[in-house]
């Protein structure tokens, strides 16, 4: 018990932020350059880069298949692009189907 009382634990303050429409479009445009127009139109159609909670970016794709492919193949690319556009650290990307989106913007 004494070990727990004496050990210092650092808690990082995690703040959530909504991605603006302009930031969403900027991330999408940069991803289009990376994946190419044809693949972007198929895979990223109706994509929404929606919210950052701590260092996790929530992305909503058109359906489950697109979400799975996007996360498997492009999560690292999305995190790098989003970090630049949003000017904050993004260490994880969670891609979900659009029907799970909290609010329609």
Backbone as JSON, one array per atom type, in Angstrom:
{
  "sequence": "XXXXXXXXXXXXXXXXXXXXXXXXXXXXXXXXXXXXXXXXXXXXXXXXXXXXXXXXXXXXXXXXXXXXXXXXXXXXXXXXXXXXXXXXXXXXXXXXXXXXXXXXX",
  "N": [[0.81, -1.18, 0.0], [1.98, 1.22, 0.71], [3.66, 1.71, -1.4], [1.88, 2.45, -3.43], [0.86, 4.84, -2.42], [3.06, 6.51, -2.41], [3.86, 6.62, -5.02], [4.05, 8.56, -7.93], [1.61, 9.55, -10.19], [1.09, 10.48, -13.43], [-1.38, 12.26, -14.95], [-2.69, 12.8, -18.03], [-4.31, 15.53, -19.39], [-7.05, 15.1, -21.25], [-8.55, 16.4, -23.96], [-11.53, 16.78, -25.8], [-12.3, 17.49, -29.18], [-14.19, 18.85, -31.8], [-13.92, 18.28, -35.25], [-13.64, 20.78, -37.63], [-15.61, 21.74, -40.53], [-13.94, 22.74, -42.54], [-11.43, 21.73, -41.77], [-12.02, 19.01, -41.97], [-12.45, 18.77, -44.74], [-9.91, 19.5, -45.62], [-8.29, 17.41, -44.67], [-9.46, 15.3, -46.1], [-8.88, 16.11, -48.74], [-6.07, 15.96, -48.78], [-5.76, 13.24, -48.31], [-6.87, 12.27, -50.65], [-4.91, 12.94, -52.48], [-2.95, 11.16, -51.69], [-4.07, 8.53, -51.96], [-5.13, 8.47, -54.5], [-7.43, 9.38, -57.13], [-9.46, 7.56, -58.14], [-9.49, 5.41, -56.25], [-9.98, 6.88, -53.96], [-12.55, 7.87, -54.5], [-14.02, 5.48, -54.43], [-13.46, 4.28, -51.88], [-13.36, 6.33, -49.92], [-15.69, 7.72, -50.17], [-18.24, 9.76, -48.9], [-16.92, 10.08, -46.48], [-16.22, 11.18, -43.14], [-14.24, 13.07, -41.17], [-14.35, 13.38, -37.98], [-14.14, 13.84, -35.03], [-11.82, 14.49, -32.38], [-10.63, 12.81, -29.66], [-8.75, 13.09, -26.98], [-5.94, 11.66, -28.13], [-7.0, 10.32, -30.23], [-8.48, 9.99, -33.35], [-11.7, 10.11, -34.61], [-13.3, 8.66, -37.28], [-15.73, 8.52, -39.81], [-17.03, 6.27, -42.08], [-18.57, 5.31, -45.24], [-19.74, 2.72, -45.04], [-19.56, -0.51, -43.33], [-17.66, -2.16, -44.63], [-16.05, -0.33, -46.07], [-15.1, 1.13, -43.89], [-13.56, -0.79, -42.51], [-11.57, -1.43, -44.46], [-10.43, 1.1, -44.83], [-9.39, 1.66, -42.28], [-7.59, -0.5, -41.95], [-5.77, -0.19, -44.14], [-5.09, 2.54, -44.31], [-4.84, 3.9, -41.86], [-2.48, 4.83, -40.6], [-1.58, 6.74, -42.48], [-3.75, 8.51, -42.41], [-3.59, 9.39, -39.75], [-1.16, 10.81, -39.75], [-1.62, 12.85, -41.66], [-3.87, 14.1, -40.49], [-2.78, 14.98, -38.07], [-1.07, 16.99, -38.94], [-2.91, 18.81, -40.16], [-4.7, 19.38, -38.06], [-3.02, 20.23, -36.14], [-2.19, 18.88, -33.82], [-1.3, 16.06, -31.77], [-1.92, 12.9, -33.09], [-2.46, 9.71, -32.36], [-3.94, 7.49, -32.83], [-6.42, 6.06, -34.96], [-9.77, 5.63, -35.38], [-11.99, 4.06, -37.32], [-15.28, 4.07, -38.19], [-18.51, 2.79, -39.23], [-20.76, 5.0, -40.95], [-23.42, 5.01, -39.99], [-23.18, 4.84, -37.27], [-22.52, 7.3, -36.39], [-22.64, 10.01, -34.14], [-23.83, 12.6, -34.39], [-25.36, 14.18, -37.13], [-23.78, 16.23, -39.34]],
  "CA": [[0.0, 0.0, 0.0], [2.86, 2.38, 0.78], [4.15, 1.97, -2.76], [0.86, 3.18, -4.17], [0.71, 6.18, -1.87], [4.24, 7.3, -2.73], [4.14, 6.67, -6.46], [3.42, 9.69, -8.62], [0.94, 9.17, -11.43], [0.81, 11.64, -14.26], [-2.6, 12.16, -15.74], [-2.73, 13.74, -19.14], [-5.63, 16.09, -19.59], [-7.5, 14.78, -22.6], [-9.67, 17.24, -24.36], [-12.17, 16.4, -27.05], [-12.57, 18.61, -30.09], [-14.87, 18.52, -33.05], [-13.19, 18.7, -36.44], [-14.47, 21.7, -38.4], [-15.84, 21.35, -41.93], [-12.74, 23.09, -43.32], [-10.41, 20.75, -41.42], [-12.48, 17.75, -42.55], [-12.19, 18.84, -46.17], [-8.46, 19.55, -45.83], [-7.8, 16.05, -44.47], [-9.95, 14.52, -47.24], [-8.13, 16.51, -49.94], [-4.72, 15.4, -48.7], [-5.87, 11.8, -48.47], [-7.12, 12.03, -52.07], [-3.61, 12.98, -53.14], [-2.18, 9.95, -51.33], [-4.66, 7.27, -52.44], [-5.52, 8.59, -55.9], [-8.83, 9.77, -57.32], [-10.36, 6.41, -58.27], [-9.6, 4.71, -54.96], [-10.61, 7.8, -53.02], [-13.99, 7.88, -54.79], [-14.63, 4.22, -54.0], [-13.28, 3.97, -50.47], [-13.55, 7.47, -49.03], [-16.95, 8.4, -50.46], [-19.04, 10.08, -47.72], [-16.11, 10.03, -45.27], [-16.28, 12.34, -42.24], [-13.23, 13.12, -40.12], [-15.35, 14.01, -37.13], [-13.84, 14.28, -33.67], [-10.6, 14.01, -31.75], [-10.78, 12.66, -28.21], [-7.38, 12.83, -26.57], [-5.1, 11.55, -29.33], [-7.68, 9.41, -31.15], [-9.34, 10.61, -34.34], [-12.85, 9.3, -35.01], [-13.6, 8.83, -38.69], [-16.93, 7.78, -40.19], [-17.0, 5.85, -43.48], [-19.9, 5.05, -45.82], [-20.3, 1.46, -44.54], [-18.62, -1.32, -42.56], [-16.56, -2.61, -45.48], [-15.16, 0.81, -46.31], [-14.47, 1.46, -42.61], [-12.53, -1.79, -42.24], [-10.48, -1.25, -45.42], [-9.8, 2.38, -44.56], [-8.6, 1.53, -41.06], [-6.49, -1.45, -42.18], [-4.8, 0.25, -45.13], [-4.71, 3.96, -44.32], [-4.89, 4.53, -40.54], [-1.24, 5.57, -40.37], [-1.6, 7.92, -43.35], [-4.76, 9.44, -41.89], [-3.09, 10.01, -38.51], [-0.11, 11.77, -40.09], [-2.27, 13.98, -42.32], [-4.73, 14.78, -39.51], [-1.92, 15.67, -37.11], [-0.62, 18.23, -39.6], [-4.05, 19.72, -40.37], [-5.3, 19.76, -36.78], [-1.93, 20.76, -35.32], [-2.14, 18.18, -32.54], [-0.85, 14.69, -31.9], [-2.93, 11.87, -33.37], [-1.79, 8.41, -32.23], [-4.84, 6.42, -33.2], [-7.53, 6.39, -35.85], [-10.85, 4.67, -35.28], [-12.9, 4.26, -38.45], [-16.57, 3.43, -37.92], [-19.53, 3.03, -40.28], [-21.46, 6.27, -40.79], [-24.66, 4.89, -39.24], [-22.86, 4.96, -35.84], [-22.17, 8.69, -36.13], [-23.46, 10.61, -33.09], [-24.63, 13.7, -34.93], [-25.23, 14.41, -38.58], [-23.47, 17.64, -39.57]],
  "C": [[0.86, 1.25, 0.0], [3.42, 2.74, -0.59], [3.14, 2.78, -3.56], [0.74, 4.62, -3.7], [1.87, 7.08, -2.28], [4.49, 7.44, -4.22], [3.37, 7.83, -7.09], [2.84, 9.2, -9.93], [0.62, 10.43, -12.2], [-0.44, 11.38, -15.08], [-2.58, 13.23, -16.8], [-4.16, 14.24, -19.29], [-6.01, 15.86, -21.05], [-8.7, 15.63, -22.94], [-10.22, 16.77, -25.7], [-12.39, 17.65, -27.9], [-13.25, 18.08, -31.33], [-14.02, 19.05, -34.2], [-14.13, 19.61, -37.24], [-14.64, 21.18, -39.82], [-14.6, 21.62, -42.78], [-11.62, 22.1, -43.04], [-10.74, 19.39, -42.02], [-12.15, 17.71, -44.04], [-10.69, 18.85, -46.48], [-7.85, 18.15, -45.68], [-8.21, 15.18, -45.67], [-9.16, 14.84, -48.5], [-6.72, 15.92, -49.93], [-4.73, 13.88, -48.85], [-6.13, 11.44, -49.94], [-5.81, 12.05, -52.86], [-2.81, 11.71, -52.89], [-2.74, 8.71, -52.0], [-5.04, 7.3, -53.91], [-7.03, 8.77, -56.03], [-9.79, 8.58, -57.36], [-10.58, 5.69, -56.94], [-10.28, 5.6, -53.92], [-12.13, 7.8, -53.24], [-14.68, 6.61, -54.32], [-14.61, 4.05, -52.48], [-13.66, 5.11, -49.54], [-14.83, 8.26, -49.32], [-17.73, 8.57, -49.16], [-18.25, 9.98, -46.42], [-16.29, 11.31, -44.45], [-15.21, 12.16, -41.18], [-13.87, 13.99, -39.04], [-14.86, 14.61, -35.82], [-12.51, 13.72, -33.22], [-10.87, 13.97, -30.25], [-9.43, 12.21, -27.68], [-6.49, 12.82, -27.79], [-5.69, 10.58, -30.34], [-8.63, 10.19, -32.05], [-10.45, 9.64, -34.7], [-13.24, 9.67, -36.44], [-14.83, 7.98, -39.0], [-16.91, 7.54, -41.7], [-18.41, 5.49, -43.94], [-20.54, 3.76, -45.31], [-19.21, 0.67, -43.82], [-17.42, -1.78, -43.38], [-15.55, -1.5, -45.72], [-14.42, 1.17, -45.03], [-13.33, 0.5, -42.31], [-11.32, -1.62, -43.16], [-9.69, 0.02, -45.12], [-8.89, 2.28, -43.33], [-7.39, 0.62, -41.27], [-5.39, -0.86, -43.05], [-4.29, 1.67, -44.94], [-4.72, 4.64, -42.96], [-3.64, 5.36, -40.26], [-1.2, 6.84, -41.21], [-2.57, 8.97, -42.82], [-4.24, 10.13, -40.64], [-2.02, 11.06, -38.79], [-0.72, 13.03, -40.71], [-3.09, 14.78, -41.31], [-3.9, 15.55, -38.49], [-1.42, 17.0, -37.68], [-1.75, 19.25, -39.7], [-4.57, 20.25, -39.04], [-4.29, 20.36, -35.8], [-1.99, 20.2, -33.9], [-1.77, 16.73, -32.79], [-2.04, 13.75, -32.09], [-2.19, 10.53, -33.35], [-2.68, 7.23, -32.61], [-5.96, 6.93, -34.08], [-8.55, 5.27, -35.72], [-11.85, 4.98, -36.37], [-14.15, 3.41, -38.21], [-17.52, 3.65, -39.09], [-20.35, 4.27, -39.94], [-22.74, 6.16, -39.96], [-24.43, 4.96, -37.73], [-22.51, 6.38, -35.44], [-23.16, 9.31, -35.14], [-24.41, 11.68, -33.64], [-24.36, 13.88, -36.4], [-24.98, 15.89, -38.79], [-23.43, 17.93, -41.03]]
}
